[in-house]
Coordinates of N, CA and C in Angstrom, one line a residue:
M714 N -23.8 -0.5 -11.8 CA -22.7 -1.4 -11.8 C -22.0 -1.3 -10.5
T715 N -21.3 -2.5 -10.2 CA -20.6 -2.6 -8.9 C -19.2 -3.0 -9.1
K716 N -18.2 -2.5 -8.4 CA -16.9 -3.0 -8.5 C -16.6 -4.3 -7.6
Y717 N -15.9 -5.2 -8.3 CA -15.5 -6.4 -7.5 C -14.0 -6.5 -7.8
M718 N -13.2 -7.0 -6.8 CA -11.8 -7.3 -6.9 C -11.7 -8.8 -7.0
L719 N -11.0 -9.2 -8.0 CA -10.6 -10.6 -8.1 C -9.2 -10.7 -7.6
I720 N -9.0 -11.4 -6.5 CA -7.7 -11.5 -5.8 C -7.0 -12.8 -6.2
M721 N -5.9 -12.8 -6.8 CA -5.2 -14.0 -7.3 C -4.4 -14.5 -6.1
R722 N -4.6 -15.7 -5.7 CA -3.9 -16.3 -4.6 C -3.3 -17.6 -5.1
G723 N -2.1 -17.9 -4.6 CA -1.5 -19.2 -4.9 C -0.7 -19.7 -3.7
T724 N 0.0 -20.9 -3.9 CA 0.8 -21.5 -2.9 C 2.2 -21.7 -3.4
D725 N 3.1 -22.1 -2.5 CA 4.5 -22.4 -2.9 C 4.5 -23.5 -3.9
E726 N 3.6 -24.4 -3.8 CA 3.5 -25.6 -4.7 C 3.1 -25.1 -6.1
G727 N 2.1 -24.2 -6.1 CA 1.7 -23.6 -7.4 C 2.7 -22.8 -8.0
R728 N 3.5 -22.1 -7.2 CA 4.6 -21.2 -7.7 C 5.6 -22.1 -8.4
A729 N 5.9 -23.2 -7.8 CA 6.9 -24.2 -8.4 C 6.4 -24.6 -9.7
D730 N 5.1 -25.0 -9.9 CA 4.5 -25.3 -11.2 C 4.6 -24.2 -12.2
F731 N 4.4 -23.0 -11.7 CA 4.5 -21.8 -12.6 C 5.9 -21.7 -13.2
E732 N 6.9 -21.9 -12.3 CA 8.3 -21.8 -12.8 C 8.6 -22.8 -13.9
E733 N 7.8 -23.8 -14.1 CA 8.0 -24.8 -15.1 C 7.3 -24.5 -16.4
M734 N 6.4 -23.5 -16.4 CA 5.6 -23.1 -17.5 C 6.4 -22.2 -18.5
D735 N 6.0 -22.2 -19.7 CA 6.6 -21.3 -20.8 C 6.0 -19.9 -20.5
F736 N 7.0 -19.0 -20.0 CA 6.6 -17.6 -19.7 C 5.8 -16.9 -20.8
S737 N 6.3 -17.1 -22.0 CA 5.6 -16.4 -23.1 C 4.2 -16.8 -23.3
E738 N 3.9 -18.1 -23.0 CA 2.6 -18.6 -23.1 C 1.7 -18.1 -22.0
V739 N 2.3 -17.9 -20.8 CA 1.5 -17.4 -19.7 C 1.2 -15.9 -20.0
I740 N 2.1 -15.1 -20.4 CA 1.9 -13.8 -20.7 C 0.8 -13.6 -21.8
A741 N 0.9 -14.4 -22.9 CA -0.1 -14.4 -24.0 C -1.5 -14.7 -23.4
A742 N -1.6 -15.7 -22.6 CA -2.9 -16.1 -22.1 C -3.5 -15.0 -21.2
M743 N -2.7 -14.4 -20.3 CA -3.1 -13.3 -19.5 C -3.5 -12.1 -20.4
G744 N -2.7 -11.9 -21.4 CA -3.0 -10.7 -22.3 C -4.4 -10.9 -22.9
R745 N -4.6 -12.1 -23.4 CA -5.9 -12.4 -24.1 C -7.1 -12.2 -23.0
Y746 N -6.9 -12.7 -21.9 CA -7.9 -12.6 -20.8 C -8.1 -11.1 -20.5
N747 N -7.1 -10.3 -20.3 CA -7.2 -8.9 -19.9 C -7.9 -8.2 -21.1
E748 N -7.5 -8.5 -22.3 CA -8.1 -7.8 -23.5 C -9.6 -8.1 -23.6
S749 N -10.0 -9.4 -23.3 CA -11.4 -9.7 -23.3 C -12.2 -8.9 -22.3
M750 N -11.6 -8.7 -21.1 CA -12.3 -7.9 -20.2 C -12.3 -6.4 -20.6
M751 N -11.3 -5.9 -21.2 CA -11.3 -4.5 -21.7 C -12.3 -4.4 -22.8
D752 N -12.4 -5.3 -23.8 CA -13.3 -5.3 -24.9 C -14.7 -5.3 -24.4
A753 N -15.0 -6.0 -23.2 CA -16.3 -6.1 -22.6 C -16.6 -4.8 -21.8
G754 N -15.7 -4.0 -21.6 CA -15.9 -2.8 -20.8 C -16.0 -3.0 -19.3
V755 N -15.5 -4.1 -18.8 CA -15.6 -4.4 -17.4 C -14.3 -4.2 -16.6
L756 N -13.2 -4.1 -17.2 CA -11.9 -4.1 -16.5 C -11.6 -2.6 -16.1
V757 N -11.4 -2.4 -14.8 CA -11.1 -1.1 -14.2 C -9.6 -1.0 -14.0
A758 N -9.0 -2.1 -13.4 CA -7.6 -2.1 -13.1 C -7.2 -3.5 -12.9
G759 N -5.9 -3.7 -13.0 CA -5.3 -5.0 -12.7 C -3.8 -5.0 -12.6
E760 N -3.2 -5.7 -11.7 CA -1.8 -5.7 -11.6 C -1.3 -7.1 -11.1
G761 N -0.2 -7.5 -11.5 CA 0.5 -8.6 -10.9 C 1.5 -8.1 -9.8
L762 N 2.0 -9.0 -8.9 CA 2.9 -8.6 -7.9 C 4.2 -9.4 -8.0
S763 N 5.3 -8.7 -7.5 CA 6.6 -9.4 -7.5 C 6.5 -10.5 -6.5
D764 N 7.6 -11.3 -6.5 CA 7.8 -12.4 -5.6 C 7.7 -11.9 -4.1
A765 N 7.2 -12.7 -3.3 CA 7.1 -12.3 -1.8 C 8.4 -12.0 -1.2
S766 N 9.5 -12.6 -1.7 CA 10.8 -12.4 -1.2 C 11.2 -10.9 -1.3
E767 N 10.6 -10.2 -2.2 CA 10.9 -8.8 -2.4 C 10.1 -7.8 -1.6
G768 N 9.2 -8.4 -0.8 CA 8.2 -7.6 0.0 C 8.5 -7.6 1.5
A769 N 7.6 -7.1 2.3 CA 7.7 -7.0 3.7 C 6.3 -7.1 4.3
V770 N 6.2 -7.4 5.6 CA 4.9 -7.4 6.3 C 5.0 -6.6 7.5
V771 N 4.0 -5.7 7.7 CA 4.0 -4.9 8.9 C 2.9 -5.6 9.8
D772 N 3.3 -6.2 10.9 CA 2.4 -6.9 11.8 C 2.0 -6.0 13.0
F773 N 0.7 -5.8 13.1 CA 0.1 -4.9 14.1 C -0.4 -5.7 15.3
S774 N 0.1 -6.9 15.6 CA -0.3 -7.8 16.7 C 0.1 -7.2 18.0
T775 N 1.2 -6.5 18.0 CA 1.8 -5.9 19.3 C 1.5 -4.4 19.2
E776 N 1.8 -3.7 20.4 CA 1.6 -2.3 20.4 C 2.5 -1.5 19.4
T777 N 3.7 -2.0 19.3 CA 4.6 -1.4 18.3 C 4.6 -2.3 17.1
P778 N 4.3 -1.8 15.9 CA 4.3 -2.7 14.7 C 5.6 -3.3 14.5
V779 N 5.6 -4.6 14.0 CA 6.8 -5.3 13.7 C 6.9 -5.5 12.2
V780 N 8.0 -5.2 11.6 CA 8.2 -5.3 10.2 C 9.1 -6.6 10.0
T781 N 8.6 -7.4 9.0 CA 9.3 -8.7 8.7 C 9.5 -8.6 7.2
D782 N 10.8 -8.8 6.8 CA 11.1 -8.9 5.3 C 10.6 -10.2 4.8
G783 N 10.3 -10.2 3.5 CA 10.0 -11.5 2.8 C 11.2 -12.3 2.6
P784 N 11.1 -13.6 2.3 CA 9.8 -14.3 2.2 C 9.3 -14.5 3.6
Y785 N 8.0 -14.7 3.7 CA 7.3 -14.8 4.9 C 7.6 -16.2 5.5
G786 N 7.4 -16.3 6.9 CA 7.7 -17.5 7.5 C 6.9 -18.7 7.0
E787 N 5.6 -18.5 6.8 CA 4.8 -19.6 6.3 C 3.9 -19.1 5.1
T788 N 4.1 -19.7 4.0 CA 3.4 -19.2 2.8 C 2.3 -20.2 2.3
K789 N 1.3 -20.4 3.1 CA 0.2 -21.3 2.7 C -0.5 -20.8 1.4
E790 N -0.7 -19.4 1.4 CA -1.3 -18.8 0.4 C -0.6 -17.4 0.2
L791 N -0.4 -17.1 -1.1 CA 0.3 -15.8 -1.4 C -0.6 -15.0 -2.3
F792 N -0.7 -13.7 -2.1 CA -1.5 -12.8 -2.8 C -0.6 -12.4 -4.0
N793 N -0.9 -12.8 -5.2 CA -0.1 -12.7 -6.4 C -0.5 -11.6 -7.4
G794 N -1.7 -11.0 -7.2 CA -2.1 -10.0 -8.1 C -3.6 -9.8 -8.0
F795 N -4.1 -8.9 -8.8 CA -5.6 -8.6 -8.7 C -6.1 -8.0 -10.0
W796 N -7.4 -8.1 -10.2 CA -8.1 -7.3 -11.2 C -9.3 -6.6 -10.4
I797 N -9.7 -5.4 -10.9 CA -10.9 -4.8 -10.4 C -11.8 -4.7 -11.6
L798 N -13.0 -5.2 -11.4 CA -14.0 -5.3 -12.5 C -15.2 -4.4 -12.1
D799 N -15.9 -3.8 -13.0 CA -17.1 -3.1 -12.8 C -18.2 -3.8 -13.5
V800 N -18.9 -4.6 -12.8 CA -19.9 -5.5 -13.4 C -21.3 -5.3 -12.7
A801 N -22.3 -6.0 -13.2 CA -23.7 -5.9 -12.7 C -23.8 -6.4 -11.2
D802 N -23.1 -7.6 -11.0 CA -23.3 -8.3 -9.7 C -22.2 -9.3 -9.5
V803 N -22.3 -9.9 -8.4 CA -21.3 -10.9 -8.0 C -21.3 -12.1 -9.0
A804 N -22.5 -12.5 -9.5 CA -22.5 -13.6 -10.4 C -21.7 -13.3 -11.7
E805 N -21.8 -12.1 -12.2 CA -21.0 -11.7 -13.4 C -19.5 -11.7 -13.0
A806 N -19.1 -11.3 -11.9 CA -17.8 -11.3 -11.4 C -17.2 -12.7 -11.4
V807 N -18.1 -13.6 -10.9 CA -17.7 -15.1 -10.8 C -17.5 -15.6 -12.2
E808 N -18.4 -15.3 -13.1 CA -18.2 -15.8 -14.5 C -16.9 -15.3 -15.1
W809 N -16.5 -14.0 -14.9 CA -15.2 -13.5 -15.4 C -14.1 -14.3 -14.7
A810 N -14.2 -14.5 -13.4 CA -13.1 -15.2 -12.6 C -12.9 -16.6 -13.2
K811 N -14.0 -17.3 -13.5 CA -13.9 -18.7 -14.0 C -13.1 -18.7 -15.3
R812 N -13.1 -17.6 -16.1 CA -12.4 -17.6 -17.4 C -10.9 -17.3 -17.2
A813 N -10.4 -17.0 -16.0 CA -9.0 -16.6 -15.9 C -8.1 -17.8 -16.3
P814 N -7.0 -17.5 -17.0 CA -6.1 -18.6 -17.4 C -5.2 -19.0 -16.3
L815 N -5.7 -19.5 -15.2 CA -4.9 -19.9 -14.1 C -5.1 -21.4 -13.9
S816 N -4.0 -22.0 -13.3 CA -4.1 -23.4 -13.0 C -3.0 -23.7 -12.0
G817 N -3.0 -24.9 -11.4 CA -2.0 -25.3 -10.5 C -2.5 -25.5 -9.1
P818 N -1.8 -26.3 -8.3 CA -2.3 -26.6 -7.0 C -2.4 -25.3 -6.1
G819 N -3.6 -25.2 -5.4 CA -3.8 -24.1 -4.5 C -4.1 -22.7 -5.2
T820 N -4.1 -22.7 -6.5 CA -4.4 -21.4 -7.2 C -5.9 -21.1 -7.1
K821 N -6.1 -19.9 -6.6 CA -7.6 -19.5 -6.4 C -7.7 -18.1 -6.8
L822 N -8.9 -17.7 -7.1 CA -9.3 -16.3 -7.2 C -10.4 -16.0 -6.2
E823 N -10.1 -15.1 -5.3 CA -11.1 -14.7 -4.3 C -11.8 -13.5 -4.9
I824 N -13.1 -13.4 -4.7 CA -13.9 -12.3 -5.3 C -14.5 -11.5 -4.1
R825 N -14.2 -10.2 -4.1 CA -14.7 -9.4 -3.0 C -15.3 -8.1 -3.6
R826 N -16.5 -7.7 -3.1 CA -17.0 -6.4 -3.6 C -16.2 -5.3 -3.0
V827 N -15.9 -4.3 -3.8 CA -15.2 -3.1 -3.4 C -16.3 -2.2 -2.9
T828 N -16.1 -1.7 -1.7 CA -17.1 -0.8 -1.0 C -17.1 0.5 -1.8
G829 N -18.2 1.2 -1.8 CA -18.4 2.4 -2.4 C -18.8 3.5 -1.4
E830 N -18.9 4.7 -1.8 CA -19.4 5.8 -0.9 C -20.8 5.5 -0.3
E831 N -21.6 4.8 -1.1 CA -22.9 4.5 -0.6 C -23.0 3.5 0.6
D832 N -21.8 2.9 0.9 CA -21.7 2.0 2.0 C -21.5 2.7 3.4
F833 N -21.3 4.1 3.3 CA -20.9 4.8 4.4 C -21.8 6.0 4.7
P834 N -21.9 6.5 5.9 CA -22.8 7.7 6.1 C -22.4 8.9 5.3
A835 N -23.3 9.4 4.5 CA -23.0 10.5 3.6 C -22.7 11.8 4.3
D836 N -23.1 12.0 5.5 CA -22.8 13.2 6.3 C -21.5 13.2 7.0
N837 N -20.8 12.1 6.9 CA -19.5 12.0 7.7 C -18.4 12.9 7.0
E838 N -17.8 13.7 7.8 CA -16.7 14.6 7.3 C -15.7 13.9 6.5
W839 N -15.2 12.7 6.9 CA -14.1 12.0 6.2 C -14.6 11.3 4.9
I840 N -15.9 10.9 4.9 CA -16.4 10.4 3.6 C -16.5 11.5 2.6
Q841 N -16.9 12.7 3.1 CA -16.9 13.9 2.2 C -15.5 14.2 1.6
K842 N -14.5 14.2 2.5 CA -13.2 14.4 2.1 C -12.7 13.4 1.1
E843 N -13.0 12.1 1.4 CA -12.7 11.0 0.4 C -13.2 11.2 -0.9
K844 N -14.5 11.7 -1.0 CA -15.2 12.0 -2.3 C -14.3 13.0 -3.0
E845 N -13.9 14.0 -2.4 CA -13.1 15.1 -3.0 C -11.7 14.5 -3.4
W846 N -11.1 13.7 -2.6 CA -9.8 13.1 -2.9 C -9.9 12.2 -4.2
R847 N -11.1 11.4 -4.2 CA -11.3 10.6 -5.5 C -11.4 11.5 -6.7
R848 N -12.2 12.6 -6.5 CA -12.3 13.5 -7.7 C -11.0 14.0 -8.1
R849 N -10.2 14.5 -7.1 CA -8.8 15.0 -7.5 C -7.9 14.0 -8.1
L850 N -8.0 12.8 -7.7 CA -7.2 11.7 -8.2 C -7.7 11.1 -9.5
G851 N -9.0 11.5 -9.8 CA -9.5 10.9 -11.0 C -10.0 9.5 -10.9
T852 N -10.2 9.1 -9.7 CA -10.6 7.7 -9.5 C -12.1 7.5 -9.3
K853 N -12.9 8.6 -9.4 CA -14.3 8.5 -9.3 C -15.0 9.7 -10.0

C-alpha cells in the first residue's frame, strides 16, 4: 500500500459559497465521507484548517525570512484541509477523491504521493534517525 495526500484547495469565491451552505449538512456529508474511508480501512489521517486570516506565511525569498500575517495578499487558492489515505495506487486515491462531498467554484483536491523511506538512501544517517523518530512517535 502507498500513502497519498488529498489536499483540499479552494478560492475566495468558493469560500463565499461555503458561507451560504447549511453548516450541519456540510459536517454530516464530511462525516459520512470520512466514515466510509475508515470503514474501507484507507483513512490514515485528515484535518480541516481554520480561516487563512488566523494564519501566517513565512516567506524564504530573501536571506532573512519574512513573516506575513493572514489573510494573505492574494488568495487565488487556499489550502483548506487534507486527508492521508493508504491505498494500492494513485488510481484508487483518485476514486476516493472523486467521492469527496465538495463543490463550488475553484474547489479542488490535489492528490500527491507521500514519500516513504524507500524513496531515500537507506544508508543515510538522517534517514536512519527519521526511522527511529517515526518508531518513537508511533507513526510507522
